[in-house]
Amino acid sequence: MINQLCVIGHPSRLGGADTELEHQIILWRKMGIDVYICHTGYYDENGLKMKQEMENLGCKYIEPKSWKDLDGLDVISFCNGQFLENLPDIKKYARSATFVNCMTWNFNKELEMQEKKLIDFHLYQTQHQYDKVSIKLAKLGNHYKPLFFNPYFHSKFFPFIDRKDNSIFKFGRISRGDADKFGTHQIWIWETMTAPVLKSGTVLGWDHRAIKKLGNLPPYINGYNEGSLAQQQLYEVCDVIIMTTDTFENLPRVGFEAMSSGSVLVVDNKGGWKVLVEDGKTGWLCKDNREFVYKASRSAFEIEETNQLRINAKNKLEKEWGEESSMKSWENIFIQWMDL
């Protein structure tokens, strides 16, 4: 197995692939891997703070875009456009290049670099993602090498919250402010669902785009722009996450966060939600708006059942995306790298 690698890009806690990258780096360091980081941009205030945290983990830094210093290293990048743009120069020095596409569609530059045989490995988290993005890549030749991994979720960032106050049914939703992230009937679901107590909602990722699509929130739901609350603050006040989207998700990190925090997921029966949630066991999957209303209402009335769902979800998270499971999948990937 390899003993060192280099990340092209930089981790952060501002969502998306950069957040996932931080968790994987923590795991690689636990595995004894020497991690180098070569940023593709400048360090803003958040970047400098994260840089210090990565250095505290023992990561070593290469100057941004100093490709010549990648000589002999296996490099990996999580959904970084600058990695794809600079790949011809990166591969002059790097021993191998691995791209992690976190989306469910191909980047044009990804296809271009694959056609030029500059990407050695493509990594995927789910079968449904692979089914969508592999078609065009596979047509470019037999040099296409897809691999699967179990992403690591560092649950210490999102400690499990003991839920004892049942005097209010507290629910919420979290995503980027992109209007496409919101299902057309999201507010109707919240308005129509019932509870034996007062309802109180918190939405993180709410701005003019969602208002234009859905209208204003009812008075018992508070909306916050993305980044104005820490994710942990949202989960603290949400016993249940009730969210429908118009997008097809790969493996939503907010699902991991909710499961770790003890916020029960009531979500769409499609895409990555079907990987995260076992319907009626670790949360609820909903095929249509009326099923959303029923299962959201059930979460409010059946408190003991809801509490069991949150415990089951936490256990599933630790089993399937904890250290042991993820380490095994990364060990296999590193063996593949060595055999290149």
PDB file of N, CA and C in Angstrom, residues 262-295:
ATOM      1  N   GLY A 262     -28.526  13.113  15.255  1.00  0.00           N
ATOM      2  CA  GLY A 262     -29.773  12.614  15.811  1.00  0.00           C
ATOM      3  C   GLY A 262     -31.010  13.303  15.267  1.00  0.00           C
ATOM      4  N   SER A 263     -30.896  13.927  14.084  1.00  0.00           N
ATOM      5  CA  SER A 263     -32.050  14.530  13.418  1.00  0.00           C
ATOM      6  C   SER A 263     -32.573  13.529  12.382  1.00  0.00           C
ATOM      7  N   VAL A 264     -33.782  13.061  12.559  1.00  0.00           N
ATOM      8  CA  VAL A 264     -34.334  12.020  11.700  1.00  0.00           C
ATOM      9  C   VAL A 264     -34.630  12.578  10.306  1.00  0.00           C
ATOM     10  N   LEU A 265     -34.240  11.828   9.280  1.00  0.00           N
ATOM     11  CA  LEU A 265     -34.428  12.247   7.900  1.00  0.00           C
ATOM     12  C   LEU A 265     -35.781  11.796   7.357  1.00  0.00           C
ATOM     13  N   VAL A 266     -36.538  12.749   6.803  1.00  0.00           N
ATOM     14  CA  VAL A 266     -37.757  12.471   6.031  1.00  0.00           C
ATOM     15  C   VAL A 266     -37.486  13.074   4.661  1.00  0.00           C
ATOM     16  N   VAL A 267     -37.162  12.222   3.682  1.00  0.00           N
ATOM     17  CA  VAL A 267     -36.572  12.701   2.430  1.00  0.00           C
ATOM     18  C   VAL A 267     -37.131  11.952   1.221  1.00  0.00           C
ATOM     19  N   ASP A 268     -36.682  12.369   0.036  1.00  0.00           N
ATOM     20  CA  ASP A 268     -37.149  11.772  -1.213  1.00  0.00           C
ATOM     21  C   ASP A 268     -36.677  10.329  -1.376  1.00  0.00           C
ATOM     22  N   ASN A 269     -37.529   9.519  -1.948  1.00  0.00           N
ATOM     23  CA  ASN A 269     -37.178   8.121  -2.242  1.00  0.00           C
ATOM     24  C   ASN A 269     -36.469   8.047  -3.597  1.00  0.00           C
ATOM     25  N   LYS A 270     -35.271   8.649  -3.654  1.00  0.00           N
ATOM     26  CA  LYS A 270     -34.506   8.651  -4.896  1.00  0.00           C
ATOM     27  C   LYS A 270     -33.046   8.987  -4.597  1.00  0.00           C
ATOM     28  N   GLY A 271     -32.176   8.625  -5.540  1.00  0.00           N
ATOM     29  CA  GLY A 271     -30.776   8.985  -5.460  1.00  0.00           C
ATOM     30  C   GLY A 271     -30.094   8.533  -4.184  1.00  0.00           C
ATOM     31  N   GLY A 272     -29.201   9.387  -3.693  1.00  0.00           N
ATOM     32  CA  GLY A 272     -28.399   9.046  -2.526  1.00  0.00           C
ATOM     33  C   GLY A 272     -29.172   8.876  -1.240  1.00  0.00           C
ATOM     34  N   TRP A 273     -30.370   9.463  -1.170  1.00  0.00           N
ATOM     35  CA  TRP A 273     -31.182   9.283   0.036  1.00  0.00           C
ATOM     36  C   TRP A 273     -31.526   7.808   0.236  1.00  0.00           C
ATOM     37  N   LYS A 274     -31.673   7.054  -0.855  1.00  0.00           N
ATOM     38  CA  LYS A 274     -32.000   5.632  -0.749  1.00  0.00           C
ATOM     39  C   LYS A 274     -30.829   4.823  -0.205  1.00  0.00           C
ATOM     40  N   VAL A 275     -29.621   5.360  -0.340  1.00  0.00           N
ATOM     41  CA  VAL A 275     -28.443   4.699   0.232  1.00  0.00           C
ATOM     42  C   VAL A 275     -28.358   5.003   1.729  1.00  0.00           C
ATOM     43  N   LEU A 276     -28.667   6.223   2.099  1.00  0.00           N
ATOM     44  CA  LEU A 276     -28.543   6.644   3.497  1.00  0.00           C
ATOM     45  C   LEU A 276     -29.670   6.124   4.379  1.00  0.00           C
ATOM     46  N   VAL A 277     -30.890   6.106   3.839  1.00  0.00           N
ATOM     47  CA  VAL A 277     -32.073   5.848   4.661  1.00  0.00           C
ATOM     48  C   VAL A 277     -32.684   4.496   4.342  1.00  0.00           C
ATOM     49  N   GLU A 278     -32.909   3.692   5.386  1.00  0.00           N
ATOM     50  CA  GLU A 278     -33.714   2.476   5.289  1.00  0.00           C
ATOM     51  C   GLU A 278     -35.109   2.843   5.788  1.00  0.00           C
ATOM     52  N   ASP A 279     -36.062   2.840   4.899  1.00  0.00           N
ATOM     53  CA  ASP A 279     -37.390   3.347   5.193  1.00  0.00           C
ATOM     54  C   ASP A 279     -38.015   2.638   6.391  1.00  0.00           C
ATOM     55  N   GLY A 280     -38.408   3.435   7.377  1.00  0.00           N
ATOM     56  CA  GLY A 280     -39.040   2.892   8.572  1.00  0.00           C
ATOM     57  C   GLY A 280     -38.075   2.314   9.579  1.00  0.00           C
ATOM     58  N   LYS A 281     -36.780   2.332   9.259  1.00  0.00           N
ATOM     59  CA  LYS A 281     -35.780   1.794  10.174  1.00  0.00           C
ATOM     60  C   LYS A 281     -34.781   2.856  10.623  1.00  0.00           C
ATOM     61  N   THR A 282     -34.267   3.628   9.666  1.00  0.00           N
ATOM     62  CA  THR A 282     -33.309   4.682  10.019  1.00  0.00           C
ATOM     63  C   THR A 282     -33.821   6.068   9.622  1.00  0.00           C
ATOM     64  N   GLY A 283     -35.043   6.132   9.154  1.00  0.00           N
ATOM     65  CA  GLY A 283     -35.635   7.380   8.705  1.00  0.00           C
ATOM     66  C   GLY A 283     -36.806   7.063   7.794  1.00  0.00           C
ATOM     67  N   TRP A 284     -37.228   8.037   6.994  1.00  0.00           N
ATOM     68  CA  TRP A 284     -38.377   7.833   6.121  1.00  0.00           C
ATOM     69  C   TRP A 284     -38.066   8.279   4.699  1.00  0.00           C
ATOM     70  N   LEU A 285     -38.432   7.432   3.728  1.00  0.00           N
ATOM     71  CA  LEU A 285     -38.341   7.754   2.308  1.00  0.00           C
ATOM     72  C   LEU A 285     -39.748   8.014   1.778  1.00  0.00           C
ATOM     73  N   CYS A 286     -39.886   9.043   0.945  1.00  0.00           N
ATOM     74  CA  CYS A 286     -41.210   9.451   0.488  1.00  0.00           C
ATOM     75  C   CYS A 286     -41.257   9.525  -1.034  1.00  0.00           C
ATOM     76  N   LYS A 287     -42.232   8.861  -1.611  1.00  0.00           N
ATOM     77  CA  LYS A 287     -42.338   8.806  -3.076  1.00  0.00           C
ATOM     78  C   LYS A 287     -43.153   9.956  -3.651  1.00  0.00           C
ATOM     79  N   ASP A 288     -43.959  10.636  -2.813  1.00  0.00           N
ATOM     80  CA  ASP A 288     -44.747  11.761  -3.302  1.00  0.00           C
ATOM     81  C   ASP A 288     -45.048  12.703  -2.145  1.00  0.00           C
ATOM     82  N   ASN A 289     -45.712  13.804  -2.442  1.00  0.00           N
ATOM     83  CA  ASN A 289     -45.946  14.845  -1.439  1.00  0.00           C
ATOM     84  C   ASN A 289     -46.834  14.370  -0.294  1.00  0.00           C
ATOM     85  N   ARG A 290     -47.838  13.563  -0.611  1.00  0.00           N
ATOM     86  CA  ARG A 290     -48.746  13.103   0.443  1.00  0.00           C
ATOM     87  C   ARG A 290     -48.046  12.119   1.381  1.00  0.00           C
ATOM     88  N   GLU A 291     -47.142  11.351   0.833  1.00  0.00           N
ATOM     89  CA  GLU A 291     -46.373  10.465   1.710  1.00  0.00           C
ATOM     90  C   GLU A 291     -45.450  11.283   2.615  1.00  0.00           C
ATOM     91  N   PHE A 292     -44.929  12.383   2.102  1.00  0.00           N
ATOM     92  CA  PHE A 292     -44.155  13.292   2.946  1.00  0.00           C
ATOM     93  C   PHE A 292     -44.997  13.780   4.128  1.00  0.00           C
ATOM     94  N   VAL A 293     -46.222  14.194   3.834  1.00  0.00           N
ATOM     95  CA  VAL A 293     -47.098  14.710   4.887  1.00  0.00           C
ATOM     96  C   VAL A 293     -47.370  13.637   5.930  1.00  0.00           C
ATOM     97  N   TYR A 294     -47.678  12.414   5.464  1.00  0.00           N
ATOM     98  CA  TYR A 294     -47.978  11.325   6.390  1.00  0.00           C
ATOM     99  C   TYR A 294     -46.785  10.992   7.284  1.00  0.00           C
ATOM    100  N   LYS A 295     -45.608  10.828   6.679  1.00  0.00           N
ATOM    101  CA  LYS A 295     -44.444  10.391   7.438  1.00  0.00           C
ATOM    102  C   LYS A 295     -43.874  11.506   8.315  1.00  0.00           C
TER     103      LYS A 295
END
